[in-house]
mmCIF file of N, CA and C in Angstrom:
data_model
loop_
_atom_site.group_PDB
_atom_site.id
_atom_site.type_symbol
_atom_site.label_atom_id
_atom_site.label_comp_id
_atom_site.label_asym_id
_atom_site.label_seq_id
_atom_site.Cartn_x
_atom_site.Cartn_y
_atom_site.Cartn_z
ATOM 1 N N GLN A 1 10.061 -18.422 -2.938
ATOM 2 C CA GLN A 1 8.706 -18.008 -3.330
ATOM 3 C C GLN A 1 8.418 -16.625 -2.740
ATOM 4 N N VAL A 2 8.023 -15.722 -3.605
ATOM 5 C CA VAL A 2 7.732 -14.363 -3.152
ATOM 6 C C VAL A 2 6.369 -14.325 -2.470
ATOM 7 N N GLN A 3 6.337 -13.686 -1.322
ATOM 8 C CA GLN A 3 5.059 -13.487 -0.624
ATOM 9 C C GLN A 3 4.970 -12.060 -0.121
ATOM 10 N N LEU A 4 3.828 -11.458 -0.354
ATOM 11 C CA LEU A 4 3.481 -10.161 0.224
ATOM 12 C C LEU A 4 2.203 -10.364 1.013
ATOM 13 N N VAL A 5 2.242 -10.087 2.295
ATOM 14 C CA VAL A 5 1.099 -10.336 3.155
ATOM 15 C C VAL A 5 0.674 -9.034 3.817
ATOM 16 N N GLU A 6 -0.526 -8.596 3.454
ATOM 17 C CA GLU A 6 -1.077 -7.384 4.056
ATOM 18 C C GLU A 6 -1.805 -7.720 5.348
ATOM 19 N N SER A 7 -1.790 -6.797 6.266
ATOM 20 C CA SER A 7 -2.539 -6.947 7.510
ATOM 21 C C SER A 7 -2.910 -5.561 8.020
ATOM 22 N N GLY A 8 -3.830 -5.532 8.986
ATOM 23 C CA GLY A 8 -4.202 -4.278 9.600
ATOM 24 C C GLY A 8 -5.530 -3.699 9.149
ATOM 25 N N GLY A 9 -6.160 -4.357 8.191
ATOM 26 C CA GLY A 9 -7.456 -3.868 7.739
ATOM 27 C C GLY A 9 -8.532 -4.109 8.789
ATOM 28 N N GLY A 10 -9.697 -3.543 8.537
ATOM 29 C CA GLY A 10 -10.801 -3.718 9.463
ATOM 30 C C GLY A 10 -11.875 -2.678 9.264
ATOM 31 N N LEU A 11 -12.717 -2.568 10.261
ATOM 32 C CA LEU A 11 -13.837 -1.630 10.246
ATOM 33 C C LEU A 11 -13.501 -0.443 11.141
ATOM 34 N N VAL A 12 -13.697 0.748 10.605
ATOM 35 C CA VAL A 12 -13.403 1.966 11.366
ATOM 36 C C VAL A 12 -14.450 3.008 11.027
ATOM 37 N N GLN A 13 -14.716 3.883 11.965
ATOM 38 C CA GLN A 13 -15.662 4.963 11.714
ATOM 39 C C GLN A 13 -14.995 6.074 10.907
ATOM 40 N N ALA A 14 -15.810 6.806 10.194
ATOM 41 C CA ALA A 14 -15.304 7.954 9.446
ATOM 42 C C ALA A 14 -14.557 8.893 10.384
ATOM 43 N N GLY A 15 -13.436 9.381 9.901
ATOM 44 C CA GLY A 15 -12.588 10.237 10.717
ATOM 45 C C GLY A 15 -11.517 9.486 11.482
ATOM 46 N N GLY A 16 -11.629 8.182 11.510
ATOM 47 C CA GLY A 16 -10.673 7.358 12.231
ATOM 48 C C GLY A 16 -9.431 7.048 11.425
ATOM 49 N N SER A 17 -8.592 6.193 12.012
ATOM 50 C CA SER A 17 -7.314 5.854 11.409
ATOM 51 C C SER A 17 -7.095 4.349 11.420
ATOM 52 N N LEU A 18 -6.311 3.909 10.469
ATOM 53 C CA LEU A 18 -5.836 2.536 10.407
ATOM 54 C C LEU A 18 -4.421 2.550 9.866
ATOM 55 N N ARG A 19 -3.643 1.557 10.258
ATOM 56 C CA ARG A 19 -2.321 1.371 9.657
ATOM 57 C C ARG A 19 -2.235 -0.028 9.079
ATOM 58 N N LEU A 20 -2.004 -0.076 7.780
ATOM 59 C CA LEU A 20 -1.817 -1.347 7.103
ATOM 60 C C LEU A 20 -0.337 -1.671 7.043
ATOM 61 N N SER A 21 -0.042 -2.962 7.109
ATOM 62 C CA SER A 21 1.328 -3.438 6.965
ATOM 63 C C SER A 21 1.399 -4.391 5.790
ATOM 64 N N CYS A 22 2.560 -4.447 5.190
ATOM 65 C CA CYS A 22 2.811 -5.379 4.088
ATOM 66 C C CYS A 22 4.155 -6.032 4.359
ATOM 67 N N ALA A 23 4.115 -7.279 4.760
ATOM 68 C CA ALA A 23 5.333 -8.022 5.056
ATOM 69 C C ALA A 23 5.763 -8.802 3.823
ATOM 70 N N ALA A 24 7.005 -8.586 3.416
ATOM 71 C CA ALA A 24 7.523 -9.214 2.206
ATOM 72 C C ALA A 24 8.528 -10.299 2.550
ATOM 73 N N SER A 25 8.513 -11.356 1.772
ATOM 74 C CA SER A 25 9.490 -12.425 1.924
ATOM 75 C C SER A 25 9.776 -13.032 0.571
ATOM 76 N N GLY A 26 10.947 -13.689 0.462
ATOM 77 C CA GLY A 26 11.303 -14.346 -0.784
ATOM 78 C C GLY A 26 11.854 -13.427 -1.847
ATOM 79 N N LEU A 27 12.152 -12.211 -1.501
ATOM 80 C CA LEU A 27 12.727 -11.281 -2.461
ATOM 81 C C LEU A 27 13.647 -10.302 -1.735
ATOM 82 N N SER A 28 14.474 -9.635 -2.515
ATOM 83 C CA SER A 28 15.317 -8.584 -1.948
ATOM 84 C C SER A 28 14.458 -7.353 -1.795
ATOM 85 N N PHE A 29 14.270 -6.907 -0.573
ATOM 86 C CA PHE A 29 13.279 -5.868 -0.300
ATOM 87 C C PHE A 29 13.838 -4.463 -0.506
ATOM 88 N N SER A 30 15.043 -4.222 -0.089
ATOM 89 C CA SER A 30 15.558 -2.860 -0.008
ATOM 90 C C SER A 30 15.906 -2.238 -1.348
ATOM 91 N N ASN A 31 15.803 -2.985 -2.442
ATOM 92 C CA ASN A 31 16.057 -2.409 -3.763
ATOM 93 C C ASN A 31 14.800 -2.373 -4.620
ATOM 94 N N ARG A 32 13.644 -2.416 -3.966
ATOM 95 C CA ARG A 32 12.374 -2.401 -4.693
ATOM 96 C C ARG A 32 11.455 -1.308 -4.164
ATOM 97 N N ALA A 33 10.798 -0.629 -5.076
ATOM 98 C CA ALA A 33 9.725 0.272 -4.663
ATOM 99 C C ALA A 33 8.552 -0.563 -4.162
ATOM 100 N N MET A 34 7.805 0.027 -3.258
ATOM 101 C CA MET A 34 6.609 -0.628 -2.745
ATOM 102 C C MET A 34 5.417 0.279 -3.007
ATOM 103 N N GLY A 35 4.354 -0.318 -3.474
ATOM 104 C CA GLY A 35 3.174 0.458 -3.804
ATOM 105 C C GLY A 35 1.939 -0.062 -3.094
ATOM 106 N N TRP A 36 0.962 0.820 -3.010
ATOM 107 C CA TRP A 36 -0.342 0.446 -2.465
ATOM 108 C C TRP A 36 -1.413 0.847 -3.474
ATOM 109 N N SER A 37 -2.387 -0.010 -3.616
ATOM 110 C CA SER A 37 -3.531 0.299 -4.465
ATOM 111 C C SER A 37 -4.778 -0.207 -3.760
ATOM 112 N N ARG A 38 -5.927 0.119 -4.298
ATOM 113 C CA ARG A 38 -7.182 -0.332 -3.695
ATOM 114 C C ARG A 38 -8.204 -0.608 -4.778
ATOM 115 N N GLN A 39 -9.171 -1.425 -4.424
ATOM 116 C CA GLN A 39 -10.189 -1.797 -5.395
ATOM 117 C C GLN A 39 -11.527 -2.020 -4.719
ATOM 118 N N VAL A 40 -12.532 -1.456 -5.341
ATOM 119 C CA VAL A 40 -13.913 -1.656 -4.934
ATOM 120 C C VAL A 40 -14.541 -2.608 -5.952
ATOM 121 N N PRO A 41 -15.360 -3.552 -5.519
ATOM 122 C CA PRO A 41 -15.980 -4.478 -6.469
ATOM 123 C C PRO A 41 -16.668 -3.742 -7.608
ATOM 124 N N GLY A 42 -16.392 -4.183 -8.820
ATOM 125 C CA GLY A 42 -17.007 -3.585 -9.985
ATOM 126 C C GLY A 42 -16.272 -2.379 -10.536
ATOM 127 N N LYS A 43 -15.188 -1.980 -9.874
ATOM 128 C CA LYS A 43 -14.414 -0.829 -10.339
ATOM 129 C C LYS A 43 -12.962 -1.238 -10.581
ATOM 130 N N ASP A 44 -12.282 -0.416 -11.347
ATOM 131 C CA ASP A 44 -10.864 -0.663 -11.608
ATOM 132 C C ASP A 44 -10.035 -0.440 -10.341
ATOM 133 N N ARG A 45 -8.910 -1.148 -10.300
ATOM 134 C CA ARG A 45 -7.997 -0.922 -9.193
ATOM 135 C C ARG A 45 -7.423 0.489 -9.285
ATOM 136 N N GLU A 46 -7.336 1.142 -8.137
ATOM 137 C CA GLU A 46 -6.908 2.543 -8.073
ATOM 138 C C GLU A 46 -5.563 2.638 -7.356
ATOM 139 N N PHE A 47 -4.633 3.344 -7.962
ATOM 140 C CA PHE A 47 -3.338 3.612 -7.323
ATOM 141 C C PHE A 47 -3.562 4.495 -6.102
ATOM 142 N N VAL A 48 -2.943 4.117 -4.985
ATOM 143 C CA VAL A 48 -3.034 4.911 -3.761
ATOM 144 C C VAL A 48 -1.731 5.673 -3.527
ATOM 145 N N GLY A 49 -0.619 4.961 -3.591
ATOM 146 C CA GLY A 49 0.660 5.611 -3.374
ATOM 147 C C GLY A 49 1.800 4.624 -3.470
ATOM 148 N N ALA A 50 3.008 5.155 -3.401
ATOM 149 C CA ALA A 50 4.187 4.306 -3.514
ATOM 150 C C ALA A 50 5.357 4.971 -2.814
ATOM 151 N N ILE A 51 6.351 4.146 -2.520
ATOM 152 C CA ILE A 51 7.554 4.636 -1.857
ATOM 153 C C ILE A 51 8.762 4.007 -2.536
ATOM 154 N N SER A 52 9.807 4.795 -2.679
ATOM 155 C CA SER A 52 11.014 4.306 -3.337
ATOM 156 C C SER A 52 11.741 3.293 -2.453
ATOM 157 N N TRP A 53 12.742 2.628 -3.030
ATOM 158 C CA TRP A 53 13.472 1.575 -2.323
ATOM 159 C C TRP A 53 14.175 2.101 -1.090
ATOM 160 N N SER A 54 14.625 3.350 -1.113
ATOM 161 C CA SER A 54 15.302 3.909 0.054
ATOM 162 C C SER A 54 14.332 4.568 1.031
ATOM 163 N N GLY A 55 13.125 4.809 0.565
ATOM 164 C CA GLY A 55 12.161 5.541 1.369
ATOM 165 C C GLY A 55 12.258 7.039 1.202
ATOM 166 N N GLY A 56 13.172 7.482 0.369
ATOM 167 C CA GLY A 56 13.384 8.907 0.221
ATOM 168 C C GLY A 56 12.404 9.616 -0.684
ATOM 169 N N SER A 57 11.616 8.854 -1.401
ATOM 170 C CA SER A 57 10.659 9.441 -2.333
ATOM 171 C C SER A 57 9.322 8.741 -2.201
ATOM 172 N N THR A 58 8.267 9.529 -2.138
ATOM 173 C CA THR A 58 6.922 8.973 -2.084
ATOM 174 C C THR A 58 6.035 9.701 -3.091
ATOM 175 N N ARG A 59 4.989 9.044 -3.476
ATOM 176 C CA ARG A 59 4.002 9.639 -4.362
ATOM 177 C C ARG A 59 2.641 9.132 -3.944
ATOM 178 N N TYR A 60 1.626 9.997 -4.134
ATOM 179 C CA TYR A 60 0.280 9.679 -3.670
ATOM 180 C C TYR A 60 -0.757 10.085 -4.704
ATOM 181 N N ALA A 61 -1.862 9.379 -4.690
ATOM 182 C CA ALA A 61 -3.021 9.805 -5.462
ATOM 183 C C ALA A 61 -3.596 11.063 -4.823
ATOM 184 N N ASP A 62 -4.160 11.912 -5.646
ATOM 185 C CA ASP A 62 -4.737 13.161 -5.126
ATOM 186 C C ASP A 62 -5.817 12.885 -4.082
ATOM 187 N N SER A 63 -6.515 11.777 -4.242
ATOM 188 C CA SER A 63 -7.637 11.471 -3.356
ATOM 189 C C SER A 63 -7.203 11.160 -1.927
ATOM 190 N N VAL A 64 -5.925 10.841 -1.727
ATOM 191 C CA VAL A 64 -5.453 10.483 -0.387
ATOM 192 C C VAL A 64 -4.344 11.403 0.110
ATOM 193 N N LYS A 65 -3.881 12.279 -0.735
ATOM 194 C CA LYS A 65 -2.768 13.154 -0.369
ATOM 195 C C LYS A 65 -3.127 13.975 0.859
ATOM 196 N N GLY A 66 -2.222 14.016 1.815
ATOM 197 C CA GLY A 66 -2.456 14.748 3.054
ATOM 198 C C GLY A 66 -3.143 13.931 4.127
ATOM 199 N N ARG A 67 -3.679 12.777 3.760
ATOM 200 C CA ARG A 67 -4.350 11.915 4.744
ATOM 201 C C ARG A 67 -3.612 10.588 4.933
ATOM 202 N N PHE A 68 -3.012 10.089 3.877
ATOM 203 C CA PHE A 68 -2.319 8.798 3.915
ATOM 204 C C PHE A 68 -0.805 9.028 3.851
ATOM 205 N N THR A 69 -0.076 8.165 4.540
ATOM 206 C CA THR A 69 1.382 8.227 4.527
ATOM 207 C C THR A 69 1.950 6.823 4.356
ATOM 208 N N ILE A 70 2.854 6.704 3.406
ATOM 209 C CA ILE A 70 3.525 5.423 3.174
ATOM 210 C C ILE A 70 4.927 5.495 3.775
ATOM 211 N N SER A 71 5.316 4.415 4.433
ATOM 212 C CA SER A 71 6.670 4.324 4.982
ATOM 213 C C SER A 71 7.147 2.888 4.823
ATOM 214 N N ARG A 72 8.388 2.669 5.156
ATOM 215 C CA ARG A 72 8.939 1.319 5.062
ATOM 216 C C ARG A 72 10.046 1.138 6.077
ATOM 217 N N ASP A 73 10.242 -0.099 6.449
ATOM 218 C CA ASP A 73 11.343 -0.483 7.336
ATOM 219 C C ASP A 73 12.096 -1.596 6.621
ATOM 220 N N ASN A 74 13.205 -1.248 6.009
ATOM 221 C CA ASN A 74 13.942 -2.240 5.224
ATOM 222 C C ASN A 74 14.556 -3.333 6.100
ATOM 223 N N ALA A 75 14.784 -3.029 7.347
ATOM 224 C CA ALA A 75 15.319 -4.050 8.256
ATOM 225 C C ALA A 75 14.277 -5.122 8.564
ATOM 226 N N LYS A 76 13.009 -4.754 8.435
ATOM 227 C CA LYS A 76 11.918 -5.698 8.723
ATOM 228 C C LYS A 76 11.226 -6.188 7.461
ATOM 229 N N ASN A 77 11.714 -5.743 6.307
ATOM 230 C CA ASN A 77 11.084 -6.139 5.034
ATOM 231 C C ASN A 77 9.587 -5.838 5.040
ATOM 232 N N THR A 78 9.235 -4.679 5.547
ATOM 233 C CA THR A 78 7.835 -4.332 5.711
ATOM 234 C C THR A 78 7.575 -2.903 5.242
ATOM 235 N N ALA A 79 6.462 -2.743 4.555
ATOM 236 C CA ALA A 79 5.978 -1.427 4.165
ATOM 237 C C ALA A 79 4.677 -1.149 4.911
ATOM 238 N N TYR A 80 4.393 0.142 5.070
ATOM 239 C CA TYR A 80 3.229 0.546 5.843
ATOM 240 C C TYR A 80 2.410 1.580 5.080
ATOM 241 N N LEU A 81 1.118 1.570 5.377
ATOM 242 C CA LEU A 81 0.226 2.602 4.869
ATOM 243 C C LEU A 81 -0.564 3.133 6.054
ATOM 244 N N GLN A 82 -0.203 4.316 6.502
ATOM 245 C CA GLN A 82 -0.928 4.967 7.585
ATOM 246 C C GLN A 82 -2.062 5.774 6.979
ATOM 247 N N MET A 83 -3.274 5.472 7.396
ATOM 248 C CA MET A 83 -4.454 6.117 6.846
ATOM 249 C C MET A 83 -5.164 6.892 7.944
ATOM 250 N N ASN A 84 -5.224 8.196 7.785
ATOM 251 C CA ASN A 84 -5.894 9.067 8.751
ATOM 252 C C ASN A 84 -7.088 9.748 8.107
ATOM 253 N N SER A 85 -7.943 10.296 8.938
ATOM 254 C CA SER A 85 -9.130 11.019 8.455
ATOM 255 C C SER A 85 -9.877 10.203 7.414
ATOM 256 N N LEU A 86 -10.110 8.968 7.732
ATOM 257 C CA LEU A 86 -10.738 8.061 6.759
ATOM 258 C C LEU A 86 -12.155 8.483 6.435
ATOM 259 N N LYS A 87 -12.521 8.233 5.183
ATOM 260 C CA LYS A 87 -13.845 8.578 4.667
ATOM 261 C C LYS A 87 -14.528 7.298 4.177
ATOM 262 N N PRO A 88 -15.843 7.304 4.132
ATOM 263 C CA PRO A 88 -16.536 6.116 3.608
ATOM 264 C C PRO A 88 -16.067 5.724 2.209
ATOM 265 N N GLU A 89 -15.691 6.696 1.412
ATOM 266 C CA GLU A 89 -15.224 6.388 0.045
ATOM 267 C C GLU A 89 -13.844 5.758 0.017
ATOM 268 N N ASP A 90 -13.198 5.632 1.170
ATOM 269 C CA ASP A 90 -11.933 4.893 1.237
ATOM 270 C C ASP A 90 -12.163 3.398 1.401
ATOM 271 N N THR A 91 -13.411 3.005 1.578
ATOM 272 C CA THR A 91 -13.735 1.588 1.713
ATOM 273 C C THR A 91 -13.326 0.829 0.456
ATOM 274 N N ALA A 92 -12.524 -0.214 0.634
ATOM 275 C CA ALA A 92 -11.993 -0.978 -0.494
ATOM 276 C C ALA A 92 -11.141 -2.120 0.048
ATOM 277 N N VAL A 93 -10.742 -2.992 -0.859
ATOM 278 C CA VAL A 93 -9.675 -3.943 -0.561
ATOM 279 C C VAL A 93 -8.355 -3.274 -0.933
ATOM 280 N N TYR A 94 -7.441 -3.270 -0.018
ATOM 281 C CA TYR A 94 -6.146 -2.619 -0.220
ATOM 282 C C TYR A 94 -5.066 -3.673 -0.485
ATOM 283 N N TYR A 95 -4.289 -3.409 -1.521
ATOM 284 C CA TYR A 95 -3.238 -4.331 -1.939
ATOM 285 C C TYR A 95 -1.884 -3.641 -1.879
ATOM 286 N N CYS A 96 -0.874 -4.385 -1.486
ATOM 287 C CA CYS A 96 0.479 -3.873 -1.630
ATOM 288 C C CYS A 96 1.146 -4.589 -2.808
ATOM 289 N N ALA A 97 2.169 -3.941 -3.317
ATOM 290 C CA ALA A 97 2.892 -4.488 -4.463
ATOM 291 C C ALA A 97 4.365 -4.166 -4.324
ATOM 292 N N ALA A 98 5.183 -5.055 -4.849
ATOM 293 C CA ALA A 98 6.627 -4.854 -4.882
ATOM 294 C C ALA A 98 7.084 -4.746 -6.330
ATOM 295 N N SER A 99 7.960 -3.800 -6.559
ATOM 296 C CA SER A 99 8.439 -3.605 -7.933
ATOM 297 C C SER A 99 9.565 -4.582 -8.263
ATOM 298 N N ARG A 100 9.925 -4.622 -9.532
ATOM 299 C CA ARG A 100 11.180 -5.277 -9.877
ATOM 300 C C ARG A 100 12.300 -4.385 -9.378
ATOM 301 N N ALA A 101 13.515 -4.963 -9.266
ATOM 302 C CA ALA A 101 14.616 -4.246 -8.647
ATOM 303 C C ALA A 101 14.893 -2.917 -9.355
ATOM 304 N N TRP A 102 15.070 -1.862 -8.556
ATOM 305 C CA TRP A 102 15.451 -0.536 -9.041
ATOM 306 C C TRP A 102 14.480 -0.009 -10.083
ATOM 307 N N SER A 103 13.201 -0.241 -9.864
ATOM 308 C CA SER A 103 12.190 0.122 -10.844
ATOM 309 C C SER A 103 10.925 0.553 -10.129
ATOM 310 N N TRP A 104 10.026 1.205 -10.860
ATOM 311 C CA TRP A 104 8.697 1.506 -10.352
ATOM 312 C C TRP A 104 7.650 0.604 -10.996
ATOM 313 N N GLN A 105 8.097 -0.394 -11.725
ATOM 314 C CA GLN A 105 7.175 -1.336 -12.349
ATOM 315 C C GLN A 105 6.949 -2.504 -11.405
ATOM 316 N N TYR A 106 5.696 -2.804 -11.132
ATOM 317 C CA TYR A 106 5.354 -3.761 -10.087
ATOM 318 C C TYR A 106 5.196 -5.161 -10.659
ATOM 319 N N ASP A 107 5.845 -6.100 -9.989
ATOM 320 C CA ASP A 107 5.832 -7.487 -10.416
ATOM 321 C C ASP A 107 5.091 -8.405 -9.456
ATOM 322 N N TYR A 108 4.971 -8.011 -8.217
ATOM 323 C CA TYR A 108 4.406 -8.892 -7.203
ATOM 324 C C TYR A 108 3.303 -8.171 -6.430
ATOM 325 N N TRP A 109 2.257 -8.941 -6.127
ATOM 326 C CA TRP A 109 1.093 -8.373 -5.444
ATOM 327 C C TRP A 109 0.694 -9.253 -4.274
ATOM 328 N N GLY A 110 0.173 -8.620 -3.230
ATOM 329 C CA GLY A 110 -0.390 -9.349 -2.121
ATOM 330 C C GLY A 110 -1.831 -9.726 -2.382
ATOM 331 N N GLN A 111 -2.433 -10.405 -1.410
ATOM 332 C CA GLN A 111 -3.803 -10.880 -1.555
ATOM 333 C C GLN A 111 -4.836 -9.833 -1.150
ATOM 334 N N GLY A 112 -4.393 -8.815 -0.459
ATOM 335 C CA GLY A 112 -5.303 -7.734 -0.112
ATOM 336 C C GLY A 112 -5.865 -7.844 1.296
ATOM 337 N N THR A 113 -6.259 -6.697 1.822
ATOM 338 C CA THR A 113 -6.906 -6.630 3.118
ATOM 339 C C THR A 113 -8.061 -5.640 3.036
ATOM 340 N N GLN A 114 -9.184 -6.019 3.620
ATOM 341 C CA GLN A 114 -10.390 -5.202 3.519
ATOM 342 C C GLN A 114 -10.354 -4.047 4.517
ATOM 343 N N VAL A 115 -10.669 -2.875 4.023
ATOM 344 C CA VAL A 115 -10.856 -1.694 4.866
ATOM 345 C C VAL A 115 -12.270 -1.200 4.651
ATOM 346 N N THR A 116 -13.012 -1.074 5.731
ATOM 347 C CA THR A 116 -14.387 -0.588 5.657
ATOM 348 C C THR A 116 -14.536 0.610 6.578
ATOM 349 N N VAL A 117 -14.990 1.707 6.005
ATOM 350 C CA VAL A 117 -15.161 2.940 6.767
ATOM 351 C C VAL A 117 -16.652 3.231 6.846
ATOM 352 N N SER A 118 -17.172 3.255 8.046
ATOM 353 C CA SER A 118 -18.598 3.504 8.232
ATOM 354 C C SER A 118 -18.846 4.996 8.461
ATOM 355 N N SER A 119 -20.023 5.430 8.006
ATOM 356 C CA SER A 119 -20.358 6.858 8.127
ATOM 357 C C SER A 119 -21.082 7.147 9.427
#
């Protein structure tokens, strides 16, 4: 059974930092891209960023570029989202996703973790 479990969310003041983790199990991790997205109630889910299976390639939404960094540890089956210089508009539920093997198409999603940035 595939499981993606996000952790690390919480309440932080504007300008602060958080690091989210996404622990994967039940799948082959090192041959899948990992992505992060976020959603605010009443709005569409927004792509945040993604990292290739080797970690050699990353992509980010313009809204987070230069502030957020995605990384992964294939030995730990875990992906990370380091969020710096947080803004109130970053408040959302953050989800991680795992792609199908050797693809950027996402098949599996976590349950999400809440990030709240106070002004």
